[in-house]
Coordinates of C-alpha atoms and ligand atoms in Angstrom, one line a residue:
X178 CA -23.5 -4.4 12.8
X179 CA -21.8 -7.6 11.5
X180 CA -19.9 -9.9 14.1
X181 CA -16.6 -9.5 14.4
X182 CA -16.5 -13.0 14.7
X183 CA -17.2 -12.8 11.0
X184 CA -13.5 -11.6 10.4
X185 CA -11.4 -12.4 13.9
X186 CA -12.4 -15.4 15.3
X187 CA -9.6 -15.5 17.7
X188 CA -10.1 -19.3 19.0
X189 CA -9.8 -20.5 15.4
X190 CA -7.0 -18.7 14.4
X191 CA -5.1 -19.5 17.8
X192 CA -6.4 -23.2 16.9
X193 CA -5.2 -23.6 13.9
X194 CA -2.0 -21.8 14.3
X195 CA -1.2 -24.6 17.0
X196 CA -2.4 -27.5 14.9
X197 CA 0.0 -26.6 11.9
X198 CA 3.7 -26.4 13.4
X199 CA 5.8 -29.0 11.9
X200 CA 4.0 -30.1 8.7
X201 CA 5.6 -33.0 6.7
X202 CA 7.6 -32.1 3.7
X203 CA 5.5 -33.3 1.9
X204 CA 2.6 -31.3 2.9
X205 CA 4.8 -28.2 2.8
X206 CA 5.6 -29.3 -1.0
X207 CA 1.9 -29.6 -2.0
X208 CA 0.9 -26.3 -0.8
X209 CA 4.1 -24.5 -2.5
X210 CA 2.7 -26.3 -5.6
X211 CA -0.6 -25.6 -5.5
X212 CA 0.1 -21.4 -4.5
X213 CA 1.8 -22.0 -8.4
X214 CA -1.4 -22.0 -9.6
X215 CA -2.2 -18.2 -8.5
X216 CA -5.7 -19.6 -7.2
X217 CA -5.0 -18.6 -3.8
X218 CA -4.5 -20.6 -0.4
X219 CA -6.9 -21.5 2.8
X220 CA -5.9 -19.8 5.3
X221 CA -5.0 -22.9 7.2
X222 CA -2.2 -23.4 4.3
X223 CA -1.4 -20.0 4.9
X224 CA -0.6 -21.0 8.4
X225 CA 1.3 -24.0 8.0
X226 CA 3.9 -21.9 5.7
X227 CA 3.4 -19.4 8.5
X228 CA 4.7 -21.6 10.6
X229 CA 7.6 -22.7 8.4
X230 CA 11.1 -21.8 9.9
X231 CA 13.6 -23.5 7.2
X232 CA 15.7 -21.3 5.7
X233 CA 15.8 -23.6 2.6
X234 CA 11.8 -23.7 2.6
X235 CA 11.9 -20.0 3.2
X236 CA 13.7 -19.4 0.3
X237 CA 11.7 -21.4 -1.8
X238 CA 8.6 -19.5 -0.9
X239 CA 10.6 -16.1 -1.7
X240 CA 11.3 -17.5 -5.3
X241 CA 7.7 -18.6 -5.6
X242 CA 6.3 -15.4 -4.3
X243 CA 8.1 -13.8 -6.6
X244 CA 6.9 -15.8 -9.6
X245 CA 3.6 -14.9 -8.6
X246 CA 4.1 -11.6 -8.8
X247 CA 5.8 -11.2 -11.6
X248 CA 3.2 -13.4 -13.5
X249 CA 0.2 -11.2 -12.4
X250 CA 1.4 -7.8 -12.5
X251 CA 4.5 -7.8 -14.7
X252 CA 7.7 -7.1 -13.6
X253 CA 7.0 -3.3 -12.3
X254 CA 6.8 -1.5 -9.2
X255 CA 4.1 1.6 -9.1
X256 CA 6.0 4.4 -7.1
X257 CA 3.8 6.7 -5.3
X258 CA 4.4 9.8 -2.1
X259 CA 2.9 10.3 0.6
X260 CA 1.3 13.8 1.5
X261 CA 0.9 14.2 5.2
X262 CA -2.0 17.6 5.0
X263 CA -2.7 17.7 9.0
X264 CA -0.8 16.2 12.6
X265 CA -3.5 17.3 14.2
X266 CA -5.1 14.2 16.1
X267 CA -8.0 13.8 19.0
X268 CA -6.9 10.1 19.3
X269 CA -3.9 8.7 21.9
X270 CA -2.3 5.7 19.6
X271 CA 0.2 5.1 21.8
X272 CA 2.7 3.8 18.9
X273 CA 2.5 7.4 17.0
X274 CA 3.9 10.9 16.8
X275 CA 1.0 12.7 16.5
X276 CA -0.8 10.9 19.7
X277 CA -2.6 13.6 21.5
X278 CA -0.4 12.3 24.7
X279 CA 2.2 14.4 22.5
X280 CA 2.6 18.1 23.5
X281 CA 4.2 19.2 20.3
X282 CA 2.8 21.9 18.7
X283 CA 0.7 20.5 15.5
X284 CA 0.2 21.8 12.0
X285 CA -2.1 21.8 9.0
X286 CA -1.8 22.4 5.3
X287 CA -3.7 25.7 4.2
X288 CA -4.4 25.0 0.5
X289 CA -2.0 27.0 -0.6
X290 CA 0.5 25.4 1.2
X291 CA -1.3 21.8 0.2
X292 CA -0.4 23.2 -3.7
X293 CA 3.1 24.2 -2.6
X294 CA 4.0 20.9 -1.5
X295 CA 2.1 19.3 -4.9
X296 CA 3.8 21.5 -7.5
X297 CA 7.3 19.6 -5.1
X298 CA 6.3 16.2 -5.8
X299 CA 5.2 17.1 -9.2
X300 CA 9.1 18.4 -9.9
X301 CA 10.5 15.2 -8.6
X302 CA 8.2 13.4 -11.4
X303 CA 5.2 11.7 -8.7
X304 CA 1.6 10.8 -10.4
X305 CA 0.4 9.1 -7.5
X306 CA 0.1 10.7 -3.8
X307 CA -1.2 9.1 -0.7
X308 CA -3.2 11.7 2.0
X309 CA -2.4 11.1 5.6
X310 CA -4.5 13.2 8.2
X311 CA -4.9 13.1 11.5
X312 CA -8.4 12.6 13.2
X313 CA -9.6 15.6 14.3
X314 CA -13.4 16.4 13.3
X315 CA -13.1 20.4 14.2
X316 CA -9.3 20.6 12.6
X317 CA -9.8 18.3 9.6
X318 CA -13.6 17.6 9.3
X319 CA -14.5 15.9 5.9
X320 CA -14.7 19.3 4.0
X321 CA -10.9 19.9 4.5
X322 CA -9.9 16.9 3.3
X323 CA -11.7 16.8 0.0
X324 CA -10.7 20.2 -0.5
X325 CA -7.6 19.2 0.1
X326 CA -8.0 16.5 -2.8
X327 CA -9.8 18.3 -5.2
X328 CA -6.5 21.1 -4.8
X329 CA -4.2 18.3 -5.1
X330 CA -6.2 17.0 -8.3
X331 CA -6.1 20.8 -9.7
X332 CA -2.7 21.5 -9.5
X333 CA -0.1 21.2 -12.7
X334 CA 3.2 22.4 -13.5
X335 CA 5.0 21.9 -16.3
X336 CA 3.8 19.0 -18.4
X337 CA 3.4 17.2 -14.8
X338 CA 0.4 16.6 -12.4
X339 CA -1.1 13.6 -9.6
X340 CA -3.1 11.5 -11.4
X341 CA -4.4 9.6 -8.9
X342 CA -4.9 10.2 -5.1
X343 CA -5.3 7.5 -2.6
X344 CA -6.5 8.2 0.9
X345 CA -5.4 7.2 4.6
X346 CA -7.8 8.9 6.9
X347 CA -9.5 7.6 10.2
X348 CA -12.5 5.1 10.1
X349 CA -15.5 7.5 9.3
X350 CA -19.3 7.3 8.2
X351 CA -21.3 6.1 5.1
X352 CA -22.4 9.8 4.8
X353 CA -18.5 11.2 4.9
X354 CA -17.0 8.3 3.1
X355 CA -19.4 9.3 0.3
X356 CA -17.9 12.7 -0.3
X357 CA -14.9 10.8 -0.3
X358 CA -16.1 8.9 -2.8
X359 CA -17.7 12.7 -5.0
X360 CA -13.8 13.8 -4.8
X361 CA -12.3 11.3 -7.0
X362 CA -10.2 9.1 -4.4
X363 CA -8.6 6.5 -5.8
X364 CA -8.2 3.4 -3.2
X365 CA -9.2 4.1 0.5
X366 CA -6.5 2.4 3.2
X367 CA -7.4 1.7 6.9
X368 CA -5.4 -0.5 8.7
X369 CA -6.6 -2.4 11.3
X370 CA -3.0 -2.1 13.3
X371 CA -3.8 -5.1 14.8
X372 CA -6.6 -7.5 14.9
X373 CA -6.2 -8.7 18.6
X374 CA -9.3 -7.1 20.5
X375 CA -7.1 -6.9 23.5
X376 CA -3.8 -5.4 22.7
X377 CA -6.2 -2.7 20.2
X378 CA -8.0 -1.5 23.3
X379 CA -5.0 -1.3 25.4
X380 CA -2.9 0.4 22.5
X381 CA -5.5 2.9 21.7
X382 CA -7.0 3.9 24.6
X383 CA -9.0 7.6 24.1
X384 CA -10.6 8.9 21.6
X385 CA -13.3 7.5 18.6
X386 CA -10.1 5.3 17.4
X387 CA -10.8 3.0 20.8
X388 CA -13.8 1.3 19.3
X389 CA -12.2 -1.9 18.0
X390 CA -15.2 -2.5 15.8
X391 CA -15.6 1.1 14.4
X392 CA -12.2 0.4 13.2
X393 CA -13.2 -3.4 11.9
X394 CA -16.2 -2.2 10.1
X395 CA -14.9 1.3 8.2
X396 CA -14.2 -1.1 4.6
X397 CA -17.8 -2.3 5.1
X398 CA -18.7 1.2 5.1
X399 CA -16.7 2.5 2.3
X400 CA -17.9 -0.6 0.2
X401 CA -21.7 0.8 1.4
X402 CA -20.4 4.7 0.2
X403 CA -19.7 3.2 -3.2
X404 CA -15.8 2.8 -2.6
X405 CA -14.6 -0.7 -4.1
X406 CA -10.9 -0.2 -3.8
X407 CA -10.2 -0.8 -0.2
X408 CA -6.8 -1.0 1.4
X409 CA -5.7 -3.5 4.2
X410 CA -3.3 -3.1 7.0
X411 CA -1.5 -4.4 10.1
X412 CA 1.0 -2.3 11.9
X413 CA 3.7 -4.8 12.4
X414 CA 4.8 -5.2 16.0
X415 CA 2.1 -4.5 17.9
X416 CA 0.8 -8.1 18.4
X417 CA 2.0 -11.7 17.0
X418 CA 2.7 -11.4 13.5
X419 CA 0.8 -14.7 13.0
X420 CA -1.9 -13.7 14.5
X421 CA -2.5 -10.8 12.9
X422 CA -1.4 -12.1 9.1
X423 CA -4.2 -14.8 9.3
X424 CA -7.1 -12.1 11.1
X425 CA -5.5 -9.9 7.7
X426 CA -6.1 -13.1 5.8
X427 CA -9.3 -13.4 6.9
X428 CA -10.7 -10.0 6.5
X429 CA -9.6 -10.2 3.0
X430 CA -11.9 -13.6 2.9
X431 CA -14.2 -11.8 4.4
X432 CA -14.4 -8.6 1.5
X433 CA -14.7 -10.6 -1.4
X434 CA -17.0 -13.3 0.3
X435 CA -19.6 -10.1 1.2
X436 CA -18.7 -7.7 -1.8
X437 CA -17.6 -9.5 -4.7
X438 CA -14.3 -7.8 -4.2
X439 CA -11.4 -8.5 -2.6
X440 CA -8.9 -5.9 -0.9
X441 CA -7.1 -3.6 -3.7
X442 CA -4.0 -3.8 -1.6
X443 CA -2.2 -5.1 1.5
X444 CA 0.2 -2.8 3.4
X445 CA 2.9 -3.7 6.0
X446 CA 4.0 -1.4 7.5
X447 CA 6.6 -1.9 11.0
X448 CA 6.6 0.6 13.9
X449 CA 9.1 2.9 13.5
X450 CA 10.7 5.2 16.4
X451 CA 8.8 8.1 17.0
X452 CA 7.7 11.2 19.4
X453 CA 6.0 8.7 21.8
X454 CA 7.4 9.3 25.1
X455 CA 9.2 5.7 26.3
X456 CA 6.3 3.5 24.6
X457 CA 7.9 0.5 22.2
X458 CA 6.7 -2.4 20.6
X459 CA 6.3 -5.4 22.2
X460 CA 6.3 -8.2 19.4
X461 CA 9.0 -6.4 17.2
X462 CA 9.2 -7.9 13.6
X463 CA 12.5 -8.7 12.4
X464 CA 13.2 -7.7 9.0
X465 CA 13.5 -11.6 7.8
X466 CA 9.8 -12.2 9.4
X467 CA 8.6 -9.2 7.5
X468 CA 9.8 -10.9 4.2
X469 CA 8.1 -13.9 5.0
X470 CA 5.1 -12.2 5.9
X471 CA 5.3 -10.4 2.4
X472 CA 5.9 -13.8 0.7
X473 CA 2.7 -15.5 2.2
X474 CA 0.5 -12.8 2.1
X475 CA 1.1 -12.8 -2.0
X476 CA 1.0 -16.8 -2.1
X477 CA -2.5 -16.8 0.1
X478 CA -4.0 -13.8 -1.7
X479 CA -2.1 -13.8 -5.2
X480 CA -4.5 -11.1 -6.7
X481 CA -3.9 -8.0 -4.3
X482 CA -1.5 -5.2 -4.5
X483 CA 1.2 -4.9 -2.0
X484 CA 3.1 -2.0 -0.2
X485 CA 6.2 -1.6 1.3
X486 CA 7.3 2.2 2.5
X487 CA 10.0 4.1 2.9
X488 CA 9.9 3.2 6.7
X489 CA 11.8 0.3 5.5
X490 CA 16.1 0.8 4.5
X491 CA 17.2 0.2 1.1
X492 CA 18.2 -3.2 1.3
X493 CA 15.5 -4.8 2.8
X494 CA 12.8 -3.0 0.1
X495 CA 14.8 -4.5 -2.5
X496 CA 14.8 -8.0 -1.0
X497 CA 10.8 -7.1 -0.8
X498 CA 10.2 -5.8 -4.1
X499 CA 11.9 -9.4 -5.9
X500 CA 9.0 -11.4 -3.6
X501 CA 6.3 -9.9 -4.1
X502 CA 5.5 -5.9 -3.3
X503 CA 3.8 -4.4 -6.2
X504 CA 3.9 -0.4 -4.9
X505 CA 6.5 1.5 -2.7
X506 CA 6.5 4.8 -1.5
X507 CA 9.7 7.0 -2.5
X508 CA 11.2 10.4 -1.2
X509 CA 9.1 10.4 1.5
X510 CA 8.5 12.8 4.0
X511 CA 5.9 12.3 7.2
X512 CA 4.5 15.7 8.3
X513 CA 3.0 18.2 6.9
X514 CA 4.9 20.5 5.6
X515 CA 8.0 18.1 5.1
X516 CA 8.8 18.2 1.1
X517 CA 9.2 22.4 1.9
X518 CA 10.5 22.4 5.3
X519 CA 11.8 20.1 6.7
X520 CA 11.3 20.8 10.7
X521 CA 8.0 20.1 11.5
X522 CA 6.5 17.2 13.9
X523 CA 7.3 13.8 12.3
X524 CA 4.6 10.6 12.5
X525 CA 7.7 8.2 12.9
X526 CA 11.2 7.8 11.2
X527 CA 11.9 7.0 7.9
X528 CA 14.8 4.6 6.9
X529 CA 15.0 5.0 3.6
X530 CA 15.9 8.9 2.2
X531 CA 16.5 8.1 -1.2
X532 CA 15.0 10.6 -3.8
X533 CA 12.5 9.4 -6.2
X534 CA 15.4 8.9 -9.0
X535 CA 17.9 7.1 -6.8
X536 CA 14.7 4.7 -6.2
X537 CA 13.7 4.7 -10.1
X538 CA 17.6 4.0 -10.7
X539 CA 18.1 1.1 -8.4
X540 CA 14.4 -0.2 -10.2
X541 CA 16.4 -0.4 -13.3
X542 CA 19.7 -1.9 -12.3
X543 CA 17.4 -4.6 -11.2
X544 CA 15.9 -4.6 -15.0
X545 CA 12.2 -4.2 -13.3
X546 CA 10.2 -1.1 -14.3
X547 CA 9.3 1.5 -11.7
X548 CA 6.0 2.8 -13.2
X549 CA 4.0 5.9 -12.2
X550 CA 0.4 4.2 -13.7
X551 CA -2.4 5.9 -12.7
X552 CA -4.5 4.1 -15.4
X553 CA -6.9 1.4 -13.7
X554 CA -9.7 3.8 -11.8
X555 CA -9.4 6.6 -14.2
X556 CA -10.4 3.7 -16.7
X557 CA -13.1 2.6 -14.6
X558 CA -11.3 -0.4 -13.9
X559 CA -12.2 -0.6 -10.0
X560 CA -13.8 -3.2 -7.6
X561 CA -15.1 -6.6 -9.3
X562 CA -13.9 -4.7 -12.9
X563 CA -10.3 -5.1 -11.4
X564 CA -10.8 -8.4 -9.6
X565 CA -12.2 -9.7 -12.8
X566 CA -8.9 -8.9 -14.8
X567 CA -6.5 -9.6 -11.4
X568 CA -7.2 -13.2 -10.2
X569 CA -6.5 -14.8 -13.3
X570 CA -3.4 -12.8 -14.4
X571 CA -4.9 -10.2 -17.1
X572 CA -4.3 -7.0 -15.7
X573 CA -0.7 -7.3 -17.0
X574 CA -2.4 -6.3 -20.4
X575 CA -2.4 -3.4 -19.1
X576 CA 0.5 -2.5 -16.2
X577 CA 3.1 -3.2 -18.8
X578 CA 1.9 -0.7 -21.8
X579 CA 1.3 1.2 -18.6
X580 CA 4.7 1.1 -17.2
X581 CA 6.4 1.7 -20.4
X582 CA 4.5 5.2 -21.3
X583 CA 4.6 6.3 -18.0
X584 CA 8.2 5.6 -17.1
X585 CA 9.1 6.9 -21.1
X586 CA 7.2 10.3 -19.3
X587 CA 9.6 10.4 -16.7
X588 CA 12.4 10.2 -18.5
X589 CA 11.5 12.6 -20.6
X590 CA 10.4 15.0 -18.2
X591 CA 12.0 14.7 -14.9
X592 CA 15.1 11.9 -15.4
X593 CA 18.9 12.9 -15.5
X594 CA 21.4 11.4 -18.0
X595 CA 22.1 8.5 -16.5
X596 CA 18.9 7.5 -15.7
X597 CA 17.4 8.1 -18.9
X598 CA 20.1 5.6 -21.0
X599 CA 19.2 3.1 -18.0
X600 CA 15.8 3.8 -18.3
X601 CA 15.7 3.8 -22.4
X602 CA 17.5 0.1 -22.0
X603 CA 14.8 -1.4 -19.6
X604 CA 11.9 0.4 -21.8
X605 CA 12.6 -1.5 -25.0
X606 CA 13.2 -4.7 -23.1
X607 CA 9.9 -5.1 -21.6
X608 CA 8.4 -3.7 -25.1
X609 CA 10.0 -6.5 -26.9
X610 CA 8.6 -9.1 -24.2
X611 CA 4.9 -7.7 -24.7
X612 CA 3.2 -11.1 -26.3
X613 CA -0.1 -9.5 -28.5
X614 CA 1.7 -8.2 -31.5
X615 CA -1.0 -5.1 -31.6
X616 CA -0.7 -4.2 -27.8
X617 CA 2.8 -4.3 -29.1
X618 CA 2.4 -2.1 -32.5
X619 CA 0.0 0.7 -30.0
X620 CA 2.4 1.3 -27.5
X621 CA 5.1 2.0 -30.2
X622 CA 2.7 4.6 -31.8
X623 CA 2.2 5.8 -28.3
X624 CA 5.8 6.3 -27.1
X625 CA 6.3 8.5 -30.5
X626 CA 3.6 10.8 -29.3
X627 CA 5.2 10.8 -25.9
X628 CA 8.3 11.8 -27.9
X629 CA 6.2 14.7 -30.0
X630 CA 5.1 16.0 -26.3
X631 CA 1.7 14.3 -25.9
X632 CA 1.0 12.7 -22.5
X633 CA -1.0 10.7 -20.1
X634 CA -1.4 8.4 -23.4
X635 CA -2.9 5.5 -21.1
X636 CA -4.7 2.1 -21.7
Ligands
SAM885 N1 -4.7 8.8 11.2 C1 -5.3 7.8 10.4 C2 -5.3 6.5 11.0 O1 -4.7 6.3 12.1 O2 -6.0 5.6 10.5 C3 -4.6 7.6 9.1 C4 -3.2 8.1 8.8 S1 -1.9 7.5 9.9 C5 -1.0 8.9 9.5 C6 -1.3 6.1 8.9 C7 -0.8 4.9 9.6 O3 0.5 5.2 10.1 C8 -1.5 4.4 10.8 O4 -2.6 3.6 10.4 C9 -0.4 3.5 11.5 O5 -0.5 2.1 11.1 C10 0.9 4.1 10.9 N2 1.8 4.5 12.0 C11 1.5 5.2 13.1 N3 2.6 5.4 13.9 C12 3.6 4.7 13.4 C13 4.9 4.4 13.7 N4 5.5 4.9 14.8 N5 5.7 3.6 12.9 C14 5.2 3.2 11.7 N6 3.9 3.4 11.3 C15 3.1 4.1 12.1
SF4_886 FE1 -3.8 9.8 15.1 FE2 -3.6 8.0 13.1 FE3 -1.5 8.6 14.7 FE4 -3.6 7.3 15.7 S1 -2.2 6.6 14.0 S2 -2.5 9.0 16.7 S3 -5.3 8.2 14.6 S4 -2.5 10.0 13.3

C-alpha cells in the first residue's frame, strides 16, 4: 500500500496554507498571469489565491477561470442524469439518506425497472447517465451493477439511446473494478468526501467505507483494473474547504505523477439536507466559497473536467458554468425509482428541478452550447490519449463538432419550438467560429445527414 502521505500530507498543507495569507499584489498578479498560460499552478499558488478574500481579485480569477475554460473545451457544457439503481447501503455516512442509521425502507432497480427508467431519460433527450449505488455486497454485489450497465447500454427508443455511462459506486477491488472495466464504463468517480483522516473516521464510522485508506487508494486501483478515466471528489462541508481543495489538489498531482494521467474530472458537490436524523455540517460552504473553489480548482488544474449538480439552484449553476464547470447534471432525480415515481427514499435534496430543456434553454440564452457528446472513450480517446489532447487545448477539435451534432440531435428529436429556433441560432454561431476550414466543411456534411435521419455521426 502507498503512503497516504503520498497524497495528504496534512502538516504541509496546514503549513503552507498559513504561510500564504496576505500575499502582495504583486504576487497575486503574477500567479493570475502565469494560470493564463493553461500550464497549471503549484499548489502553493493554488493556496495563496485560496487565501484571496478581495472581491475585486475574486472577480478577476472568475473572468480568468472562465477564459481557461472556454479556451480548452470550447464554450459547451456536456449535460448528463444521474440513475440512482439501489439505496440499499451496509455503510453509516452520517451526512446521507441512505446511511444504514436510516430505518426507511430501501429499494433496488430490477432490470426491468432499470430499462423503464432508461427508455425516461431517453424521452427527455439524455446520452450520458451516471450510476449511483449504495454499498451493499449481498444487495448490489458487482454482478448487479454491470448488469445493470450492460441493460442501460442495451436499451433504445426511438432514434434515442445512453451513449455513455459513467459510474459512482463504493471503493472496491482490482478484481471487481475489472468487470467494471469488461462493461464499458465510461469514467469511474469516487470522492474522497474529505481528505482530513480525522473528521473521515468520525463522519463514517461502520462499515468497509471507515477505512480512510481503502477510500484513498480505490483510483490506484481502478488505474491497476485498466480504468484511466478517474473522477475526483470532495463533499463540501464536511471539513475546511481549504484543506480539502489542496489534499484534492494534491491527489490530482499525485495521479498523473504515478499514472501518466491526471483526473478526468473534478466534482463539488455541497451537502445537501437529507434523511439523516439531526446530523449537519459543520464547515458549511457558502455558495460564493463554492465559486471560488470552482475557479481555482480550473486555474491550478486547467486540463480536467468539472461538475456541478443539480444539488445546486439555478442561479448559482449559472454563475458556475461562466467560470469554469464543463458538465452538469439536469432533471435529476436521487433514488431509485425517481424519474417513474416519485416517492421513494431520497439521497439528499435537490435545488434545482428544472427539466433537461428548461436547462438546454437557459444554455442558449447564454449563447454557450449544452452538448450531449459521448464521443471521447467511444473513440478511444481515454487516459494519456485524452491528457495528450487536453493540457494543451486540442480537445476543442473535437467538443465543438461534437456539441454541434449532438445538440443538432436534440433538436431534432426531443426539442420544442422555441428551443429549436434558439437552438438553430447558437448551432450556426459556433459552426462559423470553427477555425480548420475542413473540420468546418465535415461537420456541414454531417449536420445534413443528421437532417436525412442518420445519427451518432461523431468525431
Ligand atoms: N455510495 C457510493 C459512495 O458513497 O461512494 C457512491 C454513490 S453516493 C450515492 C454519491 C455521493 O453522494 C457520495 O460520494 C457523497 O459525496 C454524496 N452525498 C451523500 N450524501 C449527500 C448529501 N446529503 N448531500 C450532498 N451529497 C451527498
Ligand atoms: Fe452509502 Fe454512499 Fe450514502 Fe455512504 S454516501 S451511506 S456509502 S450511499
Amino acid at each position: 500500500m502507498p503512503n497516504p502521505k503520498e497524497i495528504v500530507d496534512e502538516k504541509k498543507i496546514y503549513r503552507t496554507l498559513e504561510t500564504t495569507q496576505n500575499q502582495p499584489s504583486r504576487t497575486i498578479d503574477r500567479i493570475l498571469g502565469k494560470s493564463l498560460e493553461k500550464k497549471g499552478l503549484t499548489l502553493e499558488e493554488a493556496s495563496i489565491l485560496l487565501n484571496v478574500n478581495d472581491p475585486a481579485i475574486v472577480s478577476t480569477m472568475f473572468d480568468i477561470a472562465g477564459k481557461i475554460k472556454k479556451e480548452i473545451y470550447g464554450d459547451r457544457l456536456v449535460l448528463f442524469a444521474p440513475l440512482y439503481v439501489s439505496s440499499f447501503c451496509i455503510n453509516n455516512c452520517s451526512y446521507c439518506g441512505f446511511q444504514s442509521d436510516n430505518p426507511e425502507e430501501r429499494k433496488k432497480l430490477s432490470l426491468d425497472e432499470v430499462k423503464q427508467e432508461v427508455e425516461m431519460l431517453i424521452d427527455m433527450g439524455h446520452k450520458r447517465l451516471l450510476v449511483e449505488f449504495g454499498e451493499h455486497p449481498k444487495e448490489n454485489p458487482i454482478d448487479y451493477v454491470t448488469e445493470a450497465i450492460e441493460t442501460i447500454y442495451q436499451t433504445k427508443k426511438g432514434r434515442g439511446e445512453i451513449r455513455r455511462v459513467n459510474v459512482n459506486i463504493a471503493a472496491t477491488s482490482v478484481e471487481n473494478y475489472k468487470k467494471l472495466k469488461s462493461a464499458g464504463i465510461g469514467t469511474y468517480q469516487l470522492f474522497q468526501e474529505t481528505y482530513h483522516r480525522e473528521t473521515y473516521e468520525k463522519l463514517h464510522r461502520n462499515g468497509p467505507k471507515s477505512d480512510f485508506e481503502r477510500q484513498l487508494f480505490a483510483h490506484d486501483r481502478a488505474f491497476e483494473a485498466g480504468i484511466d478515466d478517474v473522477g475526483l471528489g470532495v463533499l463540501f462541508g464536511l471539513y475546511d474547504y481549504r484543506f480539502d481543495v489542496m489534499a484534492l489538489l494534491s491527489h490530482a498531482q499525485y495521479l498523473d505523477k504515478k499514472f501518466g494521467v491526471g483526473p478526468h474530472t473534478f466534482s463539488v458537490p455541497r451537502w445537501q439536507p437529507a434523511k439523516t436524523g439531526d446530523w449537519k455540517p459543520e464547515h458549511p460552504v457558502s455558495e460564493d466559497e463554492l465559486l471560488k473553489i470552482i475557479a481555482v480548482l480550473r486555474m491550478t488544474v486547467p486540463y480536467t473536467g468539472m461538475i456541478i449538480s443539480t444539488r445546486e439552484r439555478k442561479e448559482i449553476r449559472e454563475k458556475a458554468f461562466e467560470i469554469g464547470i464543463s458538465q452538469t447534471s439536469a432533471a435529476s432525480r436521487t433514488s431509485p425509482g425517481g424519474y417513474t415515481n416519485e416517492s421513494e427514499l431520497e439521497q439528499f435534496t435537490l435545488a434545482d428541478h428544472r427539466p433537461l430543456d428548461k436547462v438546454v434553454e437557459s444554455s442558449l440564452d447564454r449563447g454557450a452550447m449544452p452538448s450531449f457528446c459521448t464521443a471521447c472513450y467511444r473513440r478511444e480517446r481515454t487516459g494519456q490519449k485524452f491528457m495528450d489532447l487536453a493540457k494543451p487545448g486540442d480537445i476543442q477539435m473535437y467538443c465543438v463538432p461534437n456539441s454541434i451534432l449532438t445538440l443538432s440531435e436534440y433538436l431534432i428529436d426531443y426539442a420544442p419550438p422555441t428551443t429549436r429556433a434558439k437552438g438553430e441560432r447558437v448551432l450556426r454561431e459556433h459552426l462559423a467560429r470553427i477555425e480548420n476550414p475542413n473540420i468546418m466543411e465535415e461537420v456541414k456534411r454531417r449536420l445534413i445527414r443528421i437532417g436525412q435521419g442518420e445519427r451518432d455521426l461523431c468525431f
